Short mmCIF file of C-alpha atoms and ligand atoms in Angstrom, two decimals:
data_model
loop_
_atom_site.label_atom_id
_atom_site.label_comp_id
_atom_site.label_asym_id
_atom_site.label_seq_id
_atom_site.Cartn_x
_atom_site.Cartn_y
_atom_site.Cartn_z
CA MET A 1 3.45 -55.40 14.83
CA ALA A 2 4.49 -54.32 11.35
CA LYS A 3 7.72 -52.40 10.88
CA ARG A 4 7.28 -48.67 11.33
CA GLY A 5 7.16 -46.66 8.09
CA ASN A 6 9.45 -43.84 7.02
CA PHE A 7 9.73 -41.31 4.21
CA ALA A 8 12.01 -42.59 1.47
CA THR A 9 13.46 -39.40 0.03
CA LYS A 10 14.37 -35.89 1.16
CA PHE A 11 12.13 -34.48 -1.52
CA GLY A 12 9.32 -36.60 -0.09
CA VAL A 13 10.04 -35.24 3.40
CA LEU A 14 9.84 -31.66 2.17
CA MET A 15 6.71 -32.23 0.09
CA ALA A 16 4.92 -33.99 2.96
CA THR A 17 5.85 -31.26 5.44
CA VAL A 18 4.90 -28.51 3.02
CA GLY A 19 1.75 -30.48 2.16
CA SER A 20 0.78 -30.38 5.81
CA ALA A 21 1.62 -26.71 6.23
CA VAL A 22 0.10 -25.40 3.02
CA GLY A 23 -3.63 -25.70 3.36
CA LEU A 24 -6.84 -23.83 3.88
CA GLY A 25 -4.80 -21.70 6.25
CA ASN A 26 -2.81 -20.24 3.35
CA ILE A 27 -5.33 -19.95 0.58
CA TRP A 28 -8.61 -19.47 2.40
CA ARG A 29 -7.71 -18.07 5.84
CA PHE A 30 -4.64 -15.92 5.09
CA PRO A 31 -6.28 -13.74 2.40
CA TYR A 32 -9.37 -12.99 4.45
CA GLN A 33 -7.33 -12.33 7.58
CA THR A 34 -5.17 -9.96 5.56
CA GLY A 35 -8.34 -8.43 4.17
CA VAL A 36 -9.93 -7.71 7.53
CA ASN A 37 -6.64 -6.73 9.21
CA GLY A 38 -5.67 -4.00 6.79
CA GLY A 39 -3.38 -5.60 4.19
CA GLY A 40 0.38 -5.06 3.99
CA ALA A 41 0.97 -4.27 7.64
CA PHE A 42 -0.59 -7.59 8.60
CA LEU A 43 1.59 -9.39 6.08
CA LEU A 44 4.71 -7.84 7.57
CA ILE A 45 3.92 -8.94 11.13
CA TYR A 46 2.99 -12.36 9.86
CA VAL A 47 6.39 -12.73 8.19
CA ILE A 48 8.15 -11.70 11.41
CA CYS A 49 6.10 -14.22 13.42
CA VAL A 50 6.98 -17.04 11.03
CA LEU A 51 10.69 -16.26 11.25
CA LEU A 52 10.97 -15.64 14.99
CA ILE A 53 8.40 -18.04 16.42
CA GLY A 54 7.47 -20.44 13.63
CA ILE A 55 10.83 -21.82 12.56
CA PRO A 56 12.16 -22.44 16.10
CA ALA A 57 8.90 -24.08 17.19
CA MET A 58 8.84 -26.26 14.09
CA THR A 59 12.40 -27.42 14.67
CA ALA A 60 11.49 -28.30 18.27
CA GLU A 61 8.70 -30.61 17.08
CA PHE A 62 11.08 -32.21 14.59
CA ILE A 63 13.60 -32.95 17.35
CA VAL A 64 11.01 -34.70 19.52
CA GLY A 65 9.64 -36.73 16.60
CA ARG A 66 12.85 -37.94 15.04
CA GLU A 67 14.57 -38.69 18.32
CA THR A 68 11.80 -41.07 19.36
CA HIS A 69 10.30 -42.34 16.08
CA LYS A 70 6.97 -42.49 17.83
CA ASN A 71 3.52 -40.91 17.59
CA ALA A 72 2.83 -37.66 19.47
CA VAL A 73 1.88 -39.36 22.76
CA GLY A 74 4.49 -42.13 22.52
CA ALA A 75 7.21 -39.56 21.81
CA PHE A 76 6.68 -37.62 25.06
CA GLU A 77 6.20 -40.85 26.99
CA LYS A 78 9.54 -42.15 25.79
CA LEU A 79 11.45 -38.94 26.52
CA ASP A 80 9.86 -37.96 29.82
CA SER A 81 6.50 -39.40 30.82
CA ARG A 82 5.71 -36.35 32.97
CA TRP A 83 5.21 -34.46 29.72
CA SER A 84 3.00 -37.05 28.01
CA GLY A 85 -0.02 -34.82 28.64
CA VAL A 86 1.29 -32.57 25.86
CA GLY A 87 1.01 -35.51 23.48
CA TYR A 88 -2.55 -36.29 24.58
CA LEU A 89 -3.44 -32.63 24.20
CA GLY A 90 -2.09 -32.80 20.64
CA VAL A 91 -4.08 -35.86 19.64
CA LEU A 92 -7.22 -34.34 21.10
CA THR A 93 -6.57 -31.05 19.28
CA GLY A 94 -6.01 -32.94 16.03
CA PHE A 95 -9.26 -34.74 16.55
CA ILE A 96 -11.16 -31.49 17.02
CA ILE A 97 -9.49 -29.68 14.10
CA ASP A 98 -10.13 -32.65 11.85
CA CYS A 99 -13.86 -32.59 12.55
CA TYR A 100 -14.32 -29.08 11.17
CA TYR A 101 -11.46 -29.09 8.64
CA CYS A 102 -13.25 -31.87 6.73
CA VAL A 103 -16.33 -29.65 6.48
CA VAL A 104 -14.48 -26.79 4.78
CA THR A 105 -12.47 -29.22 2.62
CA GLY A 106 -15.84 -30.61 1.56
CA TRP A 107 -16.96 -27.11 0.55
CA THR A 108 -13.92 -26.77 -1.71
CA LEU A 109 -14.78 -30.11 -3.31
CA TYR A 110 -18.32 -28.92 -3.92
CA TYR A 111 -17.12 -25.69 -5.55
CA LEU A 112 -14.71 -27.70 -7.67
CA TYR A 113 -17.64 -29.87 -8.73
CA LEU A 114 -19.72 -26.80 -9.61
CA SER A 115 -16.84 -25.36 -11.64
CA VAL A 116 -16.26 -28.56 -13.55
CA THR A 117 -19.94 -28.97 -14.41
CA GLY A 118 -19.98 -25.34 -15.53
CA SER A 119 -22.77 -24.33 -13.17
CA LEU A 120 -20.76 -22.02 -10.93
CA LEU A 121 -20.43 -18.99 -13.12
CA GLY A 122 -22.96 -16.40 -14.21
CA GLY A 123 -24.29 -15.11 -10.88
CA THR A 124 -24.12 -11.79 -9.06
CA VAL A 125 -22.40 -11.08 -5.73
CA SER A 126 -25.60 -11.36 -3.73
CA GLU A 127 -26.58 -14.53 -5.55
CA TYR A 128 -23.24 -16.08 -4.64
CA ALA A 129 -23.64 -15.06 -1.02
CA SER A 130 -27.03 -16.68 -0.77
CA MET A 131 -25.85 -19.69 -2.76
CA PHE A 132 -23.08 -20.23 -0.24
CA HIS A 133 -25.48 -19.90 2.68
CA ASN A 134 -28.02 -22.25 1.16
CA PHE A 135 -25.36 -24.80 0.34
CA SER A 136 -23.58 -24.75 3.68
CA ALA A 137 -26.89 -24.79 5.57
CA GLY A 138 -28.04 -27.80 3.58
CA VAL A 139 -27.84 -31.44 4.51
CA VAL A 140 -27.11 -33.63 1.50
CA PHE A 141 -24.27 -31.91 -0.37
CA PRO A 142 -22.16 -30.84 2.60
CA ILE A 143 -22.43 -34.32 4.09
CA VAL A 144 -21.70 -36.14 0.85
CA THR A 145 -18.63 -34.01 0.20
CA LEU A 146 -17.24 -34.30 3.71
CA VAL A 147 -17.68 -38.07 3.67
CA LEU A 148 -15.87 -38.19 0.31
CA VAL A 149 -13.00 -36.14 1.71
CA ILE A 150 -12.64 -38.46 4.70
CA VAL A 151 -12.85 -41.60 2.56
CA ILE A 152 -10.18 -40.35 0.11
CA THR A 153 -7.96 -39.43 3.07
CA GLY A 154 -8.55 -42.81 4.69
CA ILE A 155 -7.56 -44.66 1.52
CA ILE A 156 -4.34 -42.65 1.13
CA ILE A 157 -3.35 -43.03 4.79
CA SER A 158 -4.08 -46.74 4.91
CA LYS A 159 -1.55 -47.24 2.11
CA GLY A 160 1.13 -46.29 4.60
CA VAL A 161 3.74 -43.58 4.97
CA GLN A 162 5.73 -44.14 1.76
CA ASN A 163 3.10 -45.41 -0.62
CA GLY A 164 0.31 -43.27 0.74
CA ILE A 165 1.32 -39.97 2.31
CA GLU A 166 4.68 -39.49 0.59
CA LYS A 167 3.47 -40.50 -2.85
CA ALA A 168 0.32 -38.38 -2.65
CA SER A 169 2.33 -35.34 -1.50
CA LYS A 170 4.97 -35.79 -4.20
CA ILE A 171 2.29 -35.74 -6.88
CA MET A 172 -0.08 -33.16 -5.46
CA MET A 173 2.30 -30.48 -4.17
CA PRO A 174 4.15 -29.82 -7.46
CA MET A 175 0.73 -29.66 -9.13
CA LEU A 176 -0.27 -27.09 -6.56
CA PHE A 177 2.82 -24.95 -7.24
CA ILE A 178 2.14 -24.95 -10.98
CA LEU A 179 -1.48 -23.95 -10.47
CA LEU A 180 -0.41 -21.19 -8.08
CA VAL A 181 2.01 -19.66 -10.54
CA ILE A 182 -0.43 -19.74 -13.46
CA LEU A 183 -3.21 -18.19 -11.40
CA ALA A 184 -0.90 -15.50 -9.99
CA ILE A 185 0.36 -14.49 -13.43
CA ASN A 186 -3.19 -14.28 -14.65
CA SER A 187 -4.23 -12.05 -11.73
CA CYS A 188 -1.34 -9.68 -12.29
CA THR A 189 -2.38 -9.10 -15.88
CA LEU A 190 -5.85 -7.91 -14.89
CA GLU A 191 -6.61 -4.27 -15.37
CA GLY A 192 -6.11 -2.38 -12.09
CA ALA A 193 -4.17 -5.24 -10.55
CA SER A 194 -1.71 -2.83 -8.99
CA GLU A 195 -4.30 -1.57 -6.54
CA GLY A 196 -4.67 -5.07 -5.15
CA LEU A 197 -0.93 -5.60 -5.07
CA ASN A 198 -0.48 -2.32 -3.21
CA PHE A 199 -3.06 -3.36 -0.65
CA LEU A 200 -1.23 -6.62 -0.04
CA LEU A 201 2.37 -5.49 -0.22
CA ILE A 202 2.59 -1.90 1.01
CA PRO A 203 2.22 -1.72 4.79
CA ASP A 204 -0.01 0.98 6.20
CA PHE A 205 1.19 1.14 9.79
CA SER A 206 -1.76 3.18 10.94
CA LYS A 207 -3.76 0.00 10.58
CA ILE A 208 -1.65 -2.07 12.95
CA GLY A 209 -3.39 -2.65 16.24
CA LEU A 210 -3.01 -5.19 18.97
CA ASP A 211 -5.56 -7.41 17.28
CA SER A 212 -3.67 -7.57 13.99
CA LEU A 213 -0.62 -8.62 15.98
CA LEU A 214 -2.53 -11.41 17.64
CA ALA A 215 -4.20 -12.46 14.44
CA ALA A 216 -0.84 -12.62 12.66
CA ALA A 217 0.76 -14.77 15.36
CA GLY A 218 -2.23 -17.12 15.43
CA GLN A 219 -2.19 -17.33 11.65
CA ALA A 220 1.52 -18.21 11.62
CA PHE A 221 0.94 -21.01 14.12
CA PHE A 222 -2.02 -22.51 12.33
CA SER A 223 -0.46 -22.19 8.92
CA LEU A 224 2.76 -23.96 9.93
CA SER A 225 0.80 -26.86 11.48
CA LEU A 226 2.34 -26.19 14.89
CA GLY A 227 1.22 -27.02 18.39
CA MET A 228 -0.53 -30.37 18.13
CA GLY A 229 2.16 -32.92 17.42
CA CYS A 230 1.44 -33.01 13.70
CA LEU A 231 5.07 -32.34 12.86
CA ILE A 232 6.20 -34.64 15.68
CA THR A 233 4.30 -37.42 13.95
CA TYR A 234 5.65 -36.58 10.49
CA SER A 235 9.24 -36.21 11.69
CA SER A 236 9.00 -39.59 13.40
CA TYR A 237 9.10 -40.91 9.82
CA PHE A 238 12.24 -38.90 8.92
CA THR A 239 15.46 -40.85 8.45
CA ASP A 240 18.67 -39.75 10.17
CA ASP A 241 20.11 -37.95 7.16
CA VAL A 242 17.36 -35.34 7.08
CA ASP A 243 18.63 -31.91 8.16
CA LEU A 244 15.96 -30.77 10.63
CA ALA A 245 16.76 -27.06 10.80
CA LYS A 246 17.02 -26.85 7.04
CA THR A 247 13.76 -28.70 6.48
CA ALA A 248 12.00 -26.44 8.99
CA SER A 249 13.33 -23.27 7.37
CA GLN A 250 12.56 -24.42 3.84
CA SER A 251 9.05 -25.56 4.73
CA ALA A 252 8.28 -22.36 6.61
CA LEU A 253 9.54 -20.18 3.76
CA ILE A 254 7.60 -22.12 1.13
CA ASP A 255 4.49 -21.97 3.30
CA MET A 256 4.87 -18.22 3.66
CA LEU A 257 5.48 -17.80 -0.05
CA VAL A 258 2.33 -19.78 -0.86
CA ALA A 259 0.31 -17.52 1.44
CA ILE A 260 1.72 -14.43 -0.25
CA VAL A 261 1.13 -15.81 -3.74
CA SER A 262 -2.46 -16.66 -2.73
CA GLY A 263 -2.82 -13.02 -1.80
CA ILE A 264 -1.37 -12.08 -5.19
CA ILE A 265 -4.00 -14.28 -6.82
CA ILE A 266 -6.90 -12.98 -4.84
CA PHE A 267 -6.45 -9.26 -4.15
CA PRO A 268 -5.73 -7.97 -7.69
CA ALA A 269 -8.80 -9.88 -8.85
CA VAL A 270 -10.95 -8.57 -6.01
CA PHE A 271 -9.87 -4.95 -6.58
CA SER A 272 -9.92 -5.18 -10.34
CA PHE A 273 -13.60 -6.11 -10.28
CA GLY A 274 -14.49 -3.52 -7.70
CA MET A 275 -15.13 -5.74 -4.72
CA GLU A 276 -14.32 -5.28 -1.07
CA PRO A 277 -11.40 -7.21 0.45
CA GLU A 278 -12.94 -7.17 3.95
CA GLN A 279 -15.35 -10.01 3.33
CA GLY A 280 -14.23 -12.40 6.04
CA PRO A 281 -14.39 -16.20 5.76
CA GLY A 282 -16.70 -16.09 2.72
CA LEU A 283 -14.05 -14.37 0.56
CA VAL A 284 -13.09 -17.33 -1.63
CA PHE A 285 -16.62 -18.78 -1.76
CA LYS A 286 -18.74 -15.67 -2.20
CA VAL A 287 -16.48 -13.12 -3.90
CA LEU A 288 -14.27 -15.18 -6.19
CA PRO A 289 -17.05 -16.91 -8.17
CA ASN A 290 -18.18 -13.46 -9.22
CA VAL A 291 -14.61 -12.47 -10.10
CA PHE A 292 -14.29 -15.60 -12.27
CA THR A 293 -17.63 -14.80 -13.91
CA GLN A 294 -16.23 -11.48 -15.09
CA MET A 295 -12.95 -12.94 -16.41
CA GLY A 296 -12.29 -14.36 -19.83
CA PHE A 297 -12.12 -18.18 -19.64
CA GLY A 298 -13.70 -17.91 -16.20
CA THR A 299 -14.60 -21.59 -15.96
CA LEU A 300 -11.02 -22.60 -16.55
CA TRP A 301 -9.73 -20.25 -13.83
CA ALA A 302 -12.43 -21.42 -11.44
CA ILE A 303 -11.56 -25.07 -11.98
CA MET A 304 -7.87 -24.36 -11.42
CA PHE A 305 -8.49 -22.30 -8.32
CA TYR A 306 -10.83 -24.73 -6.56
CA LEU A 307 -8.61 -27.65 -7.52
CA LEU A 308 -5.73 -25.77 -5.93
CA LEU A 309 -7.74 -25.16 -2.80
CA PHE A 310 -8.87 -28.77 -2.64
CA ILE A 311 -5.36 -30.22 -3.04
CA ALA A 312 -3.99 -27.87 -0.41
CA ALA A 313 -6.76 -28.76 2.02
CA LEU A 314 -6.53 -32.49 1.38
CA THR A 315 -2.79 -32.82 2.08
CA SER A 316 -3.24 -30.87 5.32
CA PHE A 317 -6.24 -32.94 6.30
CA ILE A 318 -4.16 -36.07 5.70
CA SER A 319 -1.48 -34.79 8.10
CA ILE A 320 -3.93 -34.03 10.90
CA THR A 321 -5.63 -37.40 10.47
CA GLU A 322 -2.26 -39.17 10.56
CA VAL A 323 -1.65 -37.83 14.09
CA VAL A 324 -4.76 -39.59 15.36
CA VAL A 325 -4.26 -42.74 13.25
CA ALA A 326 -0.61 -43.15 14.31
CA TYR A 327 -1.60 -42.74 17.95
CA ALA A 328 -4.49 -45.19 17.70
CA SER A 329 -2.62 -47.89 15.82
CA GLU A 330 0.55 -47.75 17.95
CA THR A 331 -1.19 -47.44 21.31
CA PHE A 332 -3.86 -50.06 20.80
CA LYS A 333 -1.58 -52.24 18.66
CA ILE A 334 -4.03 -52.49 15.80
CA SER A 335 -3.19 -52.45 12.09
CA ARG A 336 -2.99 -49.15 10.25
CA ARG A 337 -6.01 -50.12 8.20
CA ASN A 338 -8.17 -50.85 11.22
CA ALA A 339 -7.03 -47.66 12.91
CA VAL A 340 -8.02 -45.72 9.79
CA ILE A 341 -11.46 -47.34 9.77
CA VAL A 342 -12.17 -46.54 13.42
CA VAL A 343 -10.76 -43.01 13.34
CA CYS A 344 -12.37 -42.04 10.04
CA SER A 345 -15.77 -43.37 11.13
CA LEU A 346 -15.60 -41.14 14.19
CA PHE A 347 -14.59 -38.17 12.05
CA ILE A 348 -17.53 -38.77 9.73
CA LEU A 349 -19.90 -38.84 12.68
CA ILE A 350 -18.64 -35.69 14.36
CA GLY A 351 -17.90 -33.98 11.03
CA ILE A 352 -21.57 -34.36 10.12
CA ILE A 353 -22.68 -32.81 13.41
CA CYS A 354 -20.24 -29.98 12.78
CA SER A 355 -21.49 -29.44 9.26
CA LEU A 356 -25.11 -29.42 10.39
CA SER A 357 -24.30 -26.54 12.73
CA PHE A 358 -24.70 -24.27 9.68
CA GLY A 359 -28.23 -25.56 9.12
CA PRO A 360 -30.50 -27.78 11.22
CA LEU A 361 -28.26 -27.56 14.30
CA ALA A 362 -27.63 -23.81 14.05
CA ASP A 363 -29.39 -23.19 17.35
CA VAL A 364 -27.18 -25.51 19.35
CA THR A 365 -24.55 -23.32 20.97
CA ILE A 366 -21.54 -23.89 23.20
CA PHE A 367 -20.30 -20.76 25.01
CA GLY A 368 -22.42 -18.66 22.68
CA MET A 369 -20.97 -20.05 19.45
CA ASN A 370 -22.34 -22.69 17.13
CA ILE A 371 -20.67 -26.12 17.16
CA PHE A 372 -18.35 -25.38 14.21
CA ASP A 373 -17.19 -22.03 15.57
CA SER A 374 -16.67 -23.31 19.09
CA MET A 375 -14.52 -26.20 17.83
CA ASP A 376 -12.51 -23.80 15.69
CA TYR A 377 -12.09 -21.37 18.57
CA LEU A 378 -11.21 -23.97 21.18
CA SER A 379 -8.62 -25.69 19.01
CA THR A 380 -7.01 -22.77 17.15
CA ASN A 381 -7.06 -20.11 19.84
CA ILE A 382 -6.61 -22.18 22.98
CA MET A 383 -5.27 -25.68 22.41
CA LEU A 384 -2.72 -24.97 19.63
CA PRO A 385 -0.98 -22.10 21.45
CA LEU A 386 -0.94 -24.15 24.65
CA GLY A 387 0.59 -27.14 22.85
CA GLY A 388 3.14 -24.88 21.17
CA ILE A 389 4.22 -23.23 24.42
CA LEU A 390 4.56 -26.56 26.22
CA THR A 391 6.56 -28.18 23.41
CA SER A 392 8.98 -25.24 23.29
CA LEU A 393 9.38 -25.26 27.07
CA PHE A 394 9.96 -29.00 27.03
CA VAL A 395 12.70 -28.92 24.40
CA GLY A 396 14.21 -25.70 25.75
CA TRP A 397 14.30 -26.48 29.48
CA SER A 398 13.71 -30.13 30.12
CA LEU A 399 15.04 -32.23 27.25
CA ASP A 400 18.61 -33.52 27.57
CA ARG A 401 20.79 -31.05 25.66
CA ARG A 402 22.77 -33.88 24.07
CA ILE A 403 19.63 -35.05 22.28
CA VAL A 404 19.14 -31.59 20.82
CA GLU A 405 22.81 -31.49 19.78
CA THR A 406 22.66 -34.90 18.12
CA GLN A 407 19.41 -34.19 16.32
CA LEU A 408 20.64 -30.86 15.00
CA LYS A 409 24.10 -32.29 14.26
CA ILE A 410 25.94 -29.61 16.19
CA ASP A 411 29.59 -30.29 15.39
CA SER A 412 31.40 -26.98 15.10
CA PRO A 413 31.97 -23.91 17.32
CA VAL A 414 29.86 -21.77 15.02
CA LYS A 415 26.97 -24.19 15.27
CA TYR A 416 27.30 -24.15 19.07
CA LYS A 417 26.80 -20.40 19.03
CA VAL A 418 23.72 -20.76 16.85
CA LEU A 419 22.45 -23.49 19.18
CA ARG A 420 22.74 -21.14 22.17
CA VAL A 421 20.59 -18.57 20.40
CA TYR A 422 18.14 -21.27 19.38
CA ILE A 423 17.76 -22.56 22.95
CA PHE A 424 17.23 -19.00 24.16
CA PHE A 425 14.39 -18.67 21.66
CA LEU A 426 12.78 -21.90 22.84
CA ARG A 427 13.17 -21.07 26.52
CA ILE A 428 12.17 -17.42 26.49
CA VAL A 429 11.13 -15.82 23.22
CA VAL A 430 8.63 -18.37 21.89
CA PRO A 431 6.87 -19.03 25.23
CA ILE A 432 6.59 -15.35 26.10
CA ALA A 433 5.43 -14.33 22.63
CA VAL A 434 2.83 -17.06 22.42
CA THR A 435 1.68 -16.59 26.04
CA THR A 436 1.17 -12.88 25.36
CA VAL A 437 -0.98 -13.67 22.35
CA PHE A 438 -2.80 -16.28 24.34
CA ILE A 439 -3.66 -14.02 27.26
CA ALA A 440 -4.31 -10.92 25.18
CA GLN A 441 -7.15 -12.57 23.30
CA PHE A 442 -9.11 -12.96 26.53
CA LEU A 443 -8.52 -9.34 27.50
CA GLY A 444 -9.19 -8.04 24.00
N1 LIG B 501 -1.43 -25.84 8.32
C1 LIG B 501 -2.65 -26.25 7.71
C2 LIG B 501 -3.26 -25.08 6.97
O1 LIG B 501 -2.66 -24.08 6.82
C3 LIG B 501 -3.62 -26.84 8.67
C4 LIG B 501 -3.00 -27.84 9.55
C5 LIG B 501 -2.50 -29.05 9.20
C6 LIG B 501 -2.76 -27.67 10.93
N2 LIG B 501 -1.97 -29.65 10.28
C7 LIG B 501 -2.10 -28.85 11.35
C8 LIG B 501 -3.03 -26.65 11.81
C9 LIG B 501 -1.70 -28.97 12.66
C10 LIG B 501 -2.63 -26.78 13.12
C11 LIG B 501 -1.95 -27.92 13.56
O2 LIG B 501 -4.39 -25.16 6.56
#
């Protein structure tokens, strides 16, 4: 068995973690969720959720991962085999998320391709809507792009933790930040941008309902990559000098900032060109092409935006895939390369079925939803919260306190006080908050 990999630098640790967290969740999902949930008020609750639930839960995953240096299943097995079900749940969740995440990542690749070839711009809103439907309901392009996404991911992952994941993140994430800033500055200079900024940044509390609360908590969880052992797997590659609480706080803040900046890119543009923010999931595929069409140098902005979206999605996709690959290679004692081949072949197979649920397989339904939607619902709304609650309960109640102290390097009276608050959060606040969200969605 080859020696287990690890991240070489602290910068690499941060970029890989942020690479996992920043994804479609920030740039595609956050803006449309904000759009349909009334803007600024949603943003405010989201920020509170990240701070109160997200950072503690993220630190908990880090503790489990770095203490054991094992994959999500192996980690629980080593600490307390009664909890290993949480690890299996995580790998299964990762598997399900992966199968539809590759479909949407494929869409971003297709839109990047259209922008580069110059054929994206020049349409009207309704043309873009039908273009998106025709494309996603098709067979050839969605399948070709999703296979490409999986193959690129497979190649990066098979190069290992340092030469694959860390290197790719260290190159792609700074690129992403530069693109974000340029696009945001451009949006703010558009005529009427302030209307969009007001929508995003000024809370209108009359619009806060129970559903926006739930949506914000769910969004925070998904966006921080919590609840399926993804960060357990990544932190199993952290060396001992990495400060876990600091890394969790930094990653969560950067992730939140990227979501907000994505809103700053999208809403001024949407308002400035007289479009509606409440478009739902099609926002970046149906509305933005038209916005770019109306801008000077539209093709350039379109290329930058879809490249941004693609990079963000790819680094997240890599992190979800790594959960399954690490589990497969360590459990069945096969090489990383062979694990990648097996796992990615399965993803291609199920990804294709998932993609076809927008077209030829549209009539196949599970619990009244098509295949894509039911996988999204099952994983995001049920399995992730469940995994998050169980991980918090495990670290809060069951894990030997000395392990938590060692991992968080608690060595002063002040830090002991902070630790007490932290444990209280893991034991009570996080489980109750997430359970409430979890149950409320079935009553809603
Ligand atoms: N956080 C990513 C995003 O915002 C998606 C993601 C990556 C994820 N790894 C995860 C979501 C693990 C849940 C669990 O797009």
